[in-house]
Coordinates of N, CA and C and ligand atoms in Angstrom, one line a residue:
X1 N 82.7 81.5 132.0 CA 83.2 82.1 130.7 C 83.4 83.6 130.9
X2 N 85.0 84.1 130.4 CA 84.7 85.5 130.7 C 84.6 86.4 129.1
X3 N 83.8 87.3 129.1 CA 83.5 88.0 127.7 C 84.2 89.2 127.9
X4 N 84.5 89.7 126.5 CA 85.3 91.1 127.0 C 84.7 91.9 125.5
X5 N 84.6 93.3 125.6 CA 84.0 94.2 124.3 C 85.5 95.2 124.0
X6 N 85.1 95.4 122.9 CA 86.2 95.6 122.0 C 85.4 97.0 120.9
X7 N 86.2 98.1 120.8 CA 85.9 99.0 119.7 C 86.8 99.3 119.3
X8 N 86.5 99.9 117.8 CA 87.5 100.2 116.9 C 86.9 101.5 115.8
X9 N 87.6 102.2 115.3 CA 87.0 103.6 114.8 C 88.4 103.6 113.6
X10 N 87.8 104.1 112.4 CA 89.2 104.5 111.5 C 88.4 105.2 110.3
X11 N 89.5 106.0 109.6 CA 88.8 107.1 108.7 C 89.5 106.6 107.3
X12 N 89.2 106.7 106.2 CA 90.3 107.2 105.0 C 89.6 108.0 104.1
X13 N 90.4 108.4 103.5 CA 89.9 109.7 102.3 C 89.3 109.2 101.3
X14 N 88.5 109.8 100.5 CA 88.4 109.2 99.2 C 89.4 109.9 98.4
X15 N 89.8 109.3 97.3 CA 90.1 109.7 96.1 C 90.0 109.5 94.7
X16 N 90.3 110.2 93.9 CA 89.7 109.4 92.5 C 91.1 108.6 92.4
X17 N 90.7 107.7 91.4 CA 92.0 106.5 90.9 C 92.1 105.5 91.6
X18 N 91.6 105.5 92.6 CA 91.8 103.9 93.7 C 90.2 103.6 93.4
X19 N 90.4 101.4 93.9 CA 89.4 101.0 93.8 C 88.6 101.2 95.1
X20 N 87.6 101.0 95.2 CA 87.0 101.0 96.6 C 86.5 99.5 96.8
X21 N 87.4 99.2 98.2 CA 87.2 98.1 98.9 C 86.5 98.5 100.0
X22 N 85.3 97.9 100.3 CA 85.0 97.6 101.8 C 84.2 96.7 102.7
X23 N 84.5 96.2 103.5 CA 84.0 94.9 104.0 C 84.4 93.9 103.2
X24 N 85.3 93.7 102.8 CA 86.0 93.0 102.1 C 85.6 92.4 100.6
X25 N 85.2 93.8 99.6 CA 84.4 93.4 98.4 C 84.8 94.5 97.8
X26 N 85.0 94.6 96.7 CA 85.1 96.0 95.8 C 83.5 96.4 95.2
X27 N 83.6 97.8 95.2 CA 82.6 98.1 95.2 C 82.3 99.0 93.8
X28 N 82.3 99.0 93.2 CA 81.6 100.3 91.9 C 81.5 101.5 92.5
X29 N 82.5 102.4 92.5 CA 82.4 103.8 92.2 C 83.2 104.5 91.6
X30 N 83.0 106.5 91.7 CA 83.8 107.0 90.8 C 85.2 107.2 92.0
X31 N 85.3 107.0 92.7 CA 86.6 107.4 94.1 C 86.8 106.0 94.8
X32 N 88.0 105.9 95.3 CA 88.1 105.1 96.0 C 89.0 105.5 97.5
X33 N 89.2 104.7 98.2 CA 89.8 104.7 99.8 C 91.0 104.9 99.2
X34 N 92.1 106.1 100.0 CA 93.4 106.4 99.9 C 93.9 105.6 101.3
X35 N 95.1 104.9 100.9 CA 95.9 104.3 102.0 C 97.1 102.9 101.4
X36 N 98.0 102.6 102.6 CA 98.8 101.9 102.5 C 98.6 100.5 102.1
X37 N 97.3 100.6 102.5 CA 96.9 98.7 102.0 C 95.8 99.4 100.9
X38 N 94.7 98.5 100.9 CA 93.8 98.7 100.3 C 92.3 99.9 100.6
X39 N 93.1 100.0 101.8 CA 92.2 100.9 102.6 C 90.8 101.0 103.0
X40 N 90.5 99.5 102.9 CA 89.2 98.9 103.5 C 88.7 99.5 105.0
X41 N 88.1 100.7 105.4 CA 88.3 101.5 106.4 C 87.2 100.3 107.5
X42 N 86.3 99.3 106.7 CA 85.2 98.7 107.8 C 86.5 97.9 108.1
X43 N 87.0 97.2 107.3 CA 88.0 96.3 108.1 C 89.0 96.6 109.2
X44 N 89.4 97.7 109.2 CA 90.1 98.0 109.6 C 89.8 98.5 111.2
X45 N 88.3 99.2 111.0 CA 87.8 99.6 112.6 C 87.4 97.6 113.0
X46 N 87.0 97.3 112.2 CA 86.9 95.7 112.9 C 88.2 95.0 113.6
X47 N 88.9 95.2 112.6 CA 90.3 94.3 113.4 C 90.8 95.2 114.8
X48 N 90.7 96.3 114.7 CA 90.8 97.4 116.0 C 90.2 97.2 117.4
X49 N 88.6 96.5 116.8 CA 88.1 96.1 117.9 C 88.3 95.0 118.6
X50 N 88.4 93.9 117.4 CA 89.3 92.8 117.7 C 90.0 92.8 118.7
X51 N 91.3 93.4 118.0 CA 92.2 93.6 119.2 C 92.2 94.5 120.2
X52 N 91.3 95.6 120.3 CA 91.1 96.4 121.3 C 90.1 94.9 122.8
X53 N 89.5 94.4 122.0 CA 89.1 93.5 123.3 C 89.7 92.6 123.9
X54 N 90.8 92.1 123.1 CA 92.0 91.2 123.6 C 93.3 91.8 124.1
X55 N 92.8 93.4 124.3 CA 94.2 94.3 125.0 C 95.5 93.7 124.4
X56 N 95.5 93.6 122.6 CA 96.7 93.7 122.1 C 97.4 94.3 120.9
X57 N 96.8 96.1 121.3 CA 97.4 97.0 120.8 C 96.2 97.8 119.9
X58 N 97.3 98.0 118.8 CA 96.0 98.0 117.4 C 96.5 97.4 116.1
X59 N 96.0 98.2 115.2 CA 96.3 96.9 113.8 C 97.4 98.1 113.0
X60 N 97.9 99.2 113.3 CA 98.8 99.5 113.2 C 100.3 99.4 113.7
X61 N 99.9 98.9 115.3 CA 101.1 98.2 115.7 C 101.4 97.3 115.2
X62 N 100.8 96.1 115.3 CA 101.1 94.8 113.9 C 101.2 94.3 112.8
X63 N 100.6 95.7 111.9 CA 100.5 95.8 110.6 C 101.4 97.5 109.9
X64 N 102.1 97.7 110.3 CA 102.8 99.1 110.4 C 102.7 99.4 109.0
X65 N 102.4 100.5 108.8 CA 102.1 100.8 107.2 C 103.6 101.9 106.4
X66 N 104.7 101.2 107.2 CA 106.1 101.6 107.0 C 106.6 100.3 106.0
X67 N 105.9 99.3 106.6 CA 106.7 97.8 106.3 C 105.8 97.6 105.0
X68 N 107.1 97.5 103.8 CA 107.0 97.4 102.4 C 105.8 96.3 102.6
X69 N 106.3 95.1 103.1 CA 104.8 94.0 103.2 C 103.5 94.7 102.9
X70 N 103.4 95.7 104.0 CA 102.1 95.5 104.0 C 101.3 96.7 102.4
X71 N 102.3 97.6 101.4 CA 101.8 98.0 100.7 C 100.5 97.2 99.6
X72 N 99.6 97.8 99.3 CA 98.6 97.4 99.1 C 98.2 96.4 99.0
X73 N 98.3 95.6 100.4 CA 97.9 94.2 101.3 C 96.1 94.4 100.8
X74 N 95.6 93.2 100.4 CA 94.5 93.0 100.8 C 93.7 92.7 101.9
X75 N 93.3 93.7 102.7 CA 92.9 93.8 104.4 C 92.4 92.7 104.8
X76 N 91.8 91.7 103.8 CA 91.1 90.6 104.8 C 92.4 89.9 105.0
X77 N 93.5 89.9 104.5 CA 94.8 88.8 104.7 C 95.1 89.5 106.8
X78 N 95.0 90.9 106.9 CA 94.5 91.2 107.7 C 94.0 91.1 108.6
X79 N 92.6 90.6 108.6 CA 91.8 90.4 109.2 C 91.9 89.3 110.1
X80 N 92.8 88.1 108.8 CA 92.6 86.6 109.0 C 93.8 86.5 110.0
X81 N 94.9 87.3 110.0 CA 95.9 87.4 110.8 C 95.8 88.1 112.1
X82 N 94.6 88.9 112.3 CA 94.3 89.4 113.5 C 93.3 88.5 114.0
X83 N 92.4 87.6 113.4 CA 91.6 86.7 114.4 C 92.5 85.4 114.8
X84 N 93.8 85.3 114.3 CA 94.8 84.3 114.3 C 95.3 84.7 115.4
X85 N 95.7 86.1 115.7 CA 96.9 86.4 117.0 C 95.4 86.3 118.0
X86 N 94.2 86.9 117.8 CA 93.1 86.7 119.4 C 92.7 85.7 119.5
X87 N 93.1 84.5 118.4 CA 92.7 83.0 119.1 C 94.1 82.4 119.9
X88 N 95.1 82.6 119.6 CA 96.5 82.1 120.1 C 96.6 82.8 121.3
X89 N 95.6 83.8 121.6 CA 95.5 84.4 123.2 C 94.4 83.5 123.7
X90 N 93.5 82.7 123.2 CA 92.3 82.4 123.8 C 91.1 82.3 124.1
X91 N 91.1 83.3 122.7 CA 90.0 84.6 122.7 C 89.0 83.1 121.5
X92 N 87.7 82.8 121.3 CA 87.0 83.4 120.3 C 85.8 84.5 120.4
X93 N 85.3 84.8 119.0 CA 84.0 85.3 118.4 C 83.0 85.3 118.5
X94 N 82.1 86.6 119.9 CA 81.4 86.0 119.7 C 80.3 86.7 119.0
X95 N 80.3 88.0 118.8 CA 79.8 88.7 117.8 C 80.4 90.3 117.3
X96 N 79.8 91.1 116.0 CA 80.4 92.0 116.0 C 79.6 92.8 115.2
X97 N 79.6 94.1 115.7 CA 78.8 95.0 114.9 C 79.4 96.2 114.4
X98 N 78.7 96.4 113.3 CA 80.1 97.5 112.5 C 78.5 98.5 112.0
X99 N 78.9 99.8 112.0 CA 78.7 100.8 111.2 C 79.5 101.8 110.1
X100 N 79.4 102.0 108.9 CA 79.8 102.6 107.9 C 79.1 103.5 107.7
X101 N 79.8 105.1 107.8 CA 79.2 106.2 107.3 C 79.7 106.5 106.0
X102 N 78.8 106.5 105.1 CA 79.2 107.2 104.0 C 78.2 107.8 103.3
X103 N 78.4 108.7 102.5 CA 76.9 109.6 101.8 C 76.8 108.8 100.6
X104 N 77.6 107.9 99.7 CA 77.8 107.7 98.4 C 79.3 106.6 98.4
X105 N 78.6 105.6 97.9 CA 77.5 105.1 96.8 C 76.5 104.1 98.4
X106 N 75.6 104.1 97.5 CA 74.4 103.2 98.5 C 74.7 101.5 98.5
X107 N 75.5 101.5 100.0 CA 76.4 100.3 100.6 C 74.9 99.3 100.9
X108 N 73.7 99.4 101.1 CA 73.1 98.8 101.8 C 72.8 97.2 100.6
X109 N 72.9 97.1 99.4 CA 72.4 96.0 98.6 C 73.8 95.2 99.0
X110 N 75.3 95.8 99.2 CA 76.1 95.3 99.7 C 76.2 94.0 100.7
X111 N 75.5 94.6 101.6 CA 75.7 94.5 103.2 C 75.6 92.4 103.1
X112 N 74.8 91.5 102.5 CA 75.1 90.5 102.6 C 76.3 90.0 101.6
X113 N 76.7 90.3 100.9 CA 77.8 89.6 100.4 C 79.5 90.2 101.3
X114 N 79.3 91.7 102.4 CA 80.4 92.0 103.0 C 80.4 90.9 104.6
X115 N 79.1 90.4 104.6 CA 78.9 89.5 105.7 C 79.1 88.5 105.6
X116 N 78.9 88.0 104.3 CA 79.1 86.6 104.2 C 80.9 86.5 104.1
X117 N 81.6 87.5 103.2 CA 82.9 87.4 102.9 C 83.5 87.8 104.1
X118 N 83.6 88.3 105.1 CA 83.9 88.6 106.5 C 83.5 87.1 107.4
X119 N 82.6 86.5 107.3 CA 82.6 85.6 108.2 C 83.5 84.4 108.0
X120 N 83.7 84.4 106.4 CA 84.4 83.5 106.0 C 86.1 83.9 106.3
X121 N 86.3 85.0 105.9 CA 87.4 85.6 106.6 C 87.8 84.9 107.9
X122 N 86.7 84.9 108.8 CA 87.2 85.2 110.4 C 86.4 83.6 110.8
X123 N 85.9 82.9 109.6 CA 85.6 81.8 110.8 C 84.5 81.4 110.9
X124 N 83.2 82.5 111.1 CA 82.5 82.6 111.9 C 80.9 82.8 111.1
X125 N 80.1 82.5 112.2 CA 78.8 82.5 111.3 C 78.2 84.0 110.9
X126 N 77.5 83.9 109.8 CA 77.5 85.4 108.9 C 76.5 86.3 110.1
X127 N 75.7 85.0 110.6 CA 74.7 85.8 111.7 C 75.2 86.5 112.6
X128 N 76.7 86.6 113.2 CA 77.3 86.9 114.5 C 77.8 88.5 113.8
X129 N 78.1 88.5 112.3 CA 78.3 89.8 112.3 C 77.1 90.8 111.3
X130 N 77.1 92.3 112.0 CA 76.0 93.1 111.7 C 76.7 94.4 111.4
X131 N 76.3 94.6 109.6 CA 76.7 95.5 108.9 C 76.1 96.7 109.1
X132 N 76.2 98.0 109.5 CA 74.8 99.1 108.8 C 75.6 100.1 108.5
X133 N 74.4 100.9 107.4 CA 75.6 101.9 106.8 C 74.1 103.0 106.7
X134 N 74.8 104.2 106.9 CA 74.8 105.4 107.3 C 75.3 106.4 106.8
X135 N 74.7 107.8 106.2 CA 75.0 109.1 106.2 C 74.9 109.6 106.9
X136 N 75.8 111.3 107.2 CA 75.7 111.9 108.5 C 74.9 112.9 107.7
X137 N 74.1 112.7 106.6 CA 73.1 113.9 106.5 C 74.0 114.8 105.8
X138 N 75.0 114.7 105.0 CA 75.7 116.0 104.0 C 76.4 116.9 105.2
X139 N 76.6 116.2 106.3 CA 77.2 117.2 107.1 C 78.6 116.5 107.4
X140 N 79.5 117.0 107.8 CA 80.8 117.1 108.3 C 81.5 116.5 106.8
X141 N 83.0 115.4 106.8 CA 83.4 115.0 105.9 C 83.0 113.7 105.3
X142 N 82.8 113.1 105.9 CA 81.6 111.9 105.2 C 80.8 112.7 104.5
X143 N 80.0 114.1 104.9 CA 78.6 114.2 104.2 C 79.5 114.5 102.9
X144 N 80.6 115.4 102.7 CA 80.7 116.1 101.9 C 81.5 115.3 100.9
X145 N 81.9 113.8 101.2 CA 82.4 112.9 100.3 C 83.6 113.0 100.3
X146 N 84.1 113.5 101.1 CA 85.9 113.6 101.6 C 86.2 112.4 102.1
X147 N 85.8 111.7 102.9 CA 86.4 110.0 103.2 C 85.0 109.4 103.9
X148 N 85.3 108.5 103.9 CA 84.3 107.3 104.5 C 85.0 107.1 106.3
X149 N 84.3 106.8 107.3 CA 84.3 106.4 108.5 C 83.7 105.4 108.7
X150 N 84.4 104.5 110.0 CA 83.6 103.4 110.2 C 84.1 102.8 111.8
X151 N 82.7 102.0 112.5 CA 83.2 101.7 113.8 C 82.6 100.6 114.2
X152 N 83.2 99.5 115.0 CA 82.8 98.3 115.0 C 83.0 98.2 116.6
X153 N 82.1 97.3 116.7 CA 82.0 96.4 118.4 C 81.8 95.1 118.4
X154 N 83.1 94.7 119.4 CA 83.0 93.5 119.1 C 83.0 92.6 120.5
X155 N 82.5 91.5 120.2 CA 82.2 90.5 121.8 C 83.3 89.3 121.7
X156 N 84.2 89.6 122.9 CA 85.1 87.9 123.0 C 84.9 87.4 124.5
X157 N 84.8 85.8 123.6 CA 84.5 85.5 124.7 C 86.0 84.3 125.1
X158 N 86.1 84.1 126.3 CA 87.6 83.2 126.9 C 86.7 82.1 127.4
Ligands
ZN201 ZN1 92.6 102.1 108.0

C-alpha cells in the first residue's frame, strides 16, 4: 500500500452581514466569512490537502471563484466533489487533521457535530477526522478578529 500526506492552509476575513459557516455547520455569530462560496475557511484548507496529497492542484483550480457556479456554493458540495476527483485517481481516506484559529466565537462545543457532518460529507468514519481550534493569543489577525485561518493534514492511502 502506498500512503501519501497532504496539507492545506487558507484564510478569510470576517465581516459583518455574512453567515458563518465552518466545518460544514453555521455557526452563531455577530461576523461572518467573506468569500465567493460560503467561505467555510476549514473546508477549504481540507479539500487543499486533499488534493495537495493526490498532486491534483488545488481547490481553486477546480473550483475557480470566477465561475458564476460556484457563487455562494455550499463548500461541502465541494468537498464531496473533491473526495470524488481523489477516489477516481485511486486515492482513499485515511485520516485528517484540521486546526482552526480563531479568537471568537468558542468553536470547541462545535467540534462534534463539524465531525460528524464532514465525515458524512466525505464517506468516512467521524473517528478518522480531528478537529482543534485555537487562538493565537489576541496577536496577529485572527487575534484581532480580522479573519479566521485554518490548516489540515491529510493521509491517502492507494
Ligand atoms: Zn477559502
Amino acid at each position: 500500500m502506498k500512503t501519501r500526506v497532504g496539507f492545506g492552509f487558507d484564510v478569510h476575513r470576517l465581516v459583518e452581514g455574512r453567515e458563518l459557516w465552518l466545518g460544514g455547520i453555521r455557526i452563531e455569530h455577530s461576523l461572518g466569512l467573506l468569500g465567493h462560496s460560503d467561505a467555510d475557511v476549514l473546508i477549504h484548507a481540507l479539500c487543499d490537502a486533499l488534493l495537495g496529497a493526490a498532486n491534483m492542484r488545488d481547490i481553486g483550480f477546480h473550483f475557480p471563484d470566477t465561475a458564476g457556479e460556484y457563487k455562494g456554493i455550499d463548500s461541502k458540495i465541494l468537498l464531496q466533489k473533491t473526495v470524488e476527483l481523489i477516489r477516481e485517481k485511486g486515492y482513499s481516506i485515511g485520516n485528517a487533521d484540521i486546526t482552526v484559529c480563531a479568537e471568537r466565537p468558542k468553536l470547541n462545543p462545535h467540534i462534534p457535530a463539524m465531525q460528524q457532518t464532514l465525515a458524512a460529507c466525505m464517506g468516512i468514519d467521524p473517528d478518522d477526522i480531528s478537529i482543534k481550534a485555537t487562538t493565537t493569543e489576541r496577536l496577529g489577525f485572527t487575534g484581532r478578529e480580522e479573519g479566521i485561518s485554518a490548516y489540515a493534514v491529510v493521509l491517502l492511502e492507494k
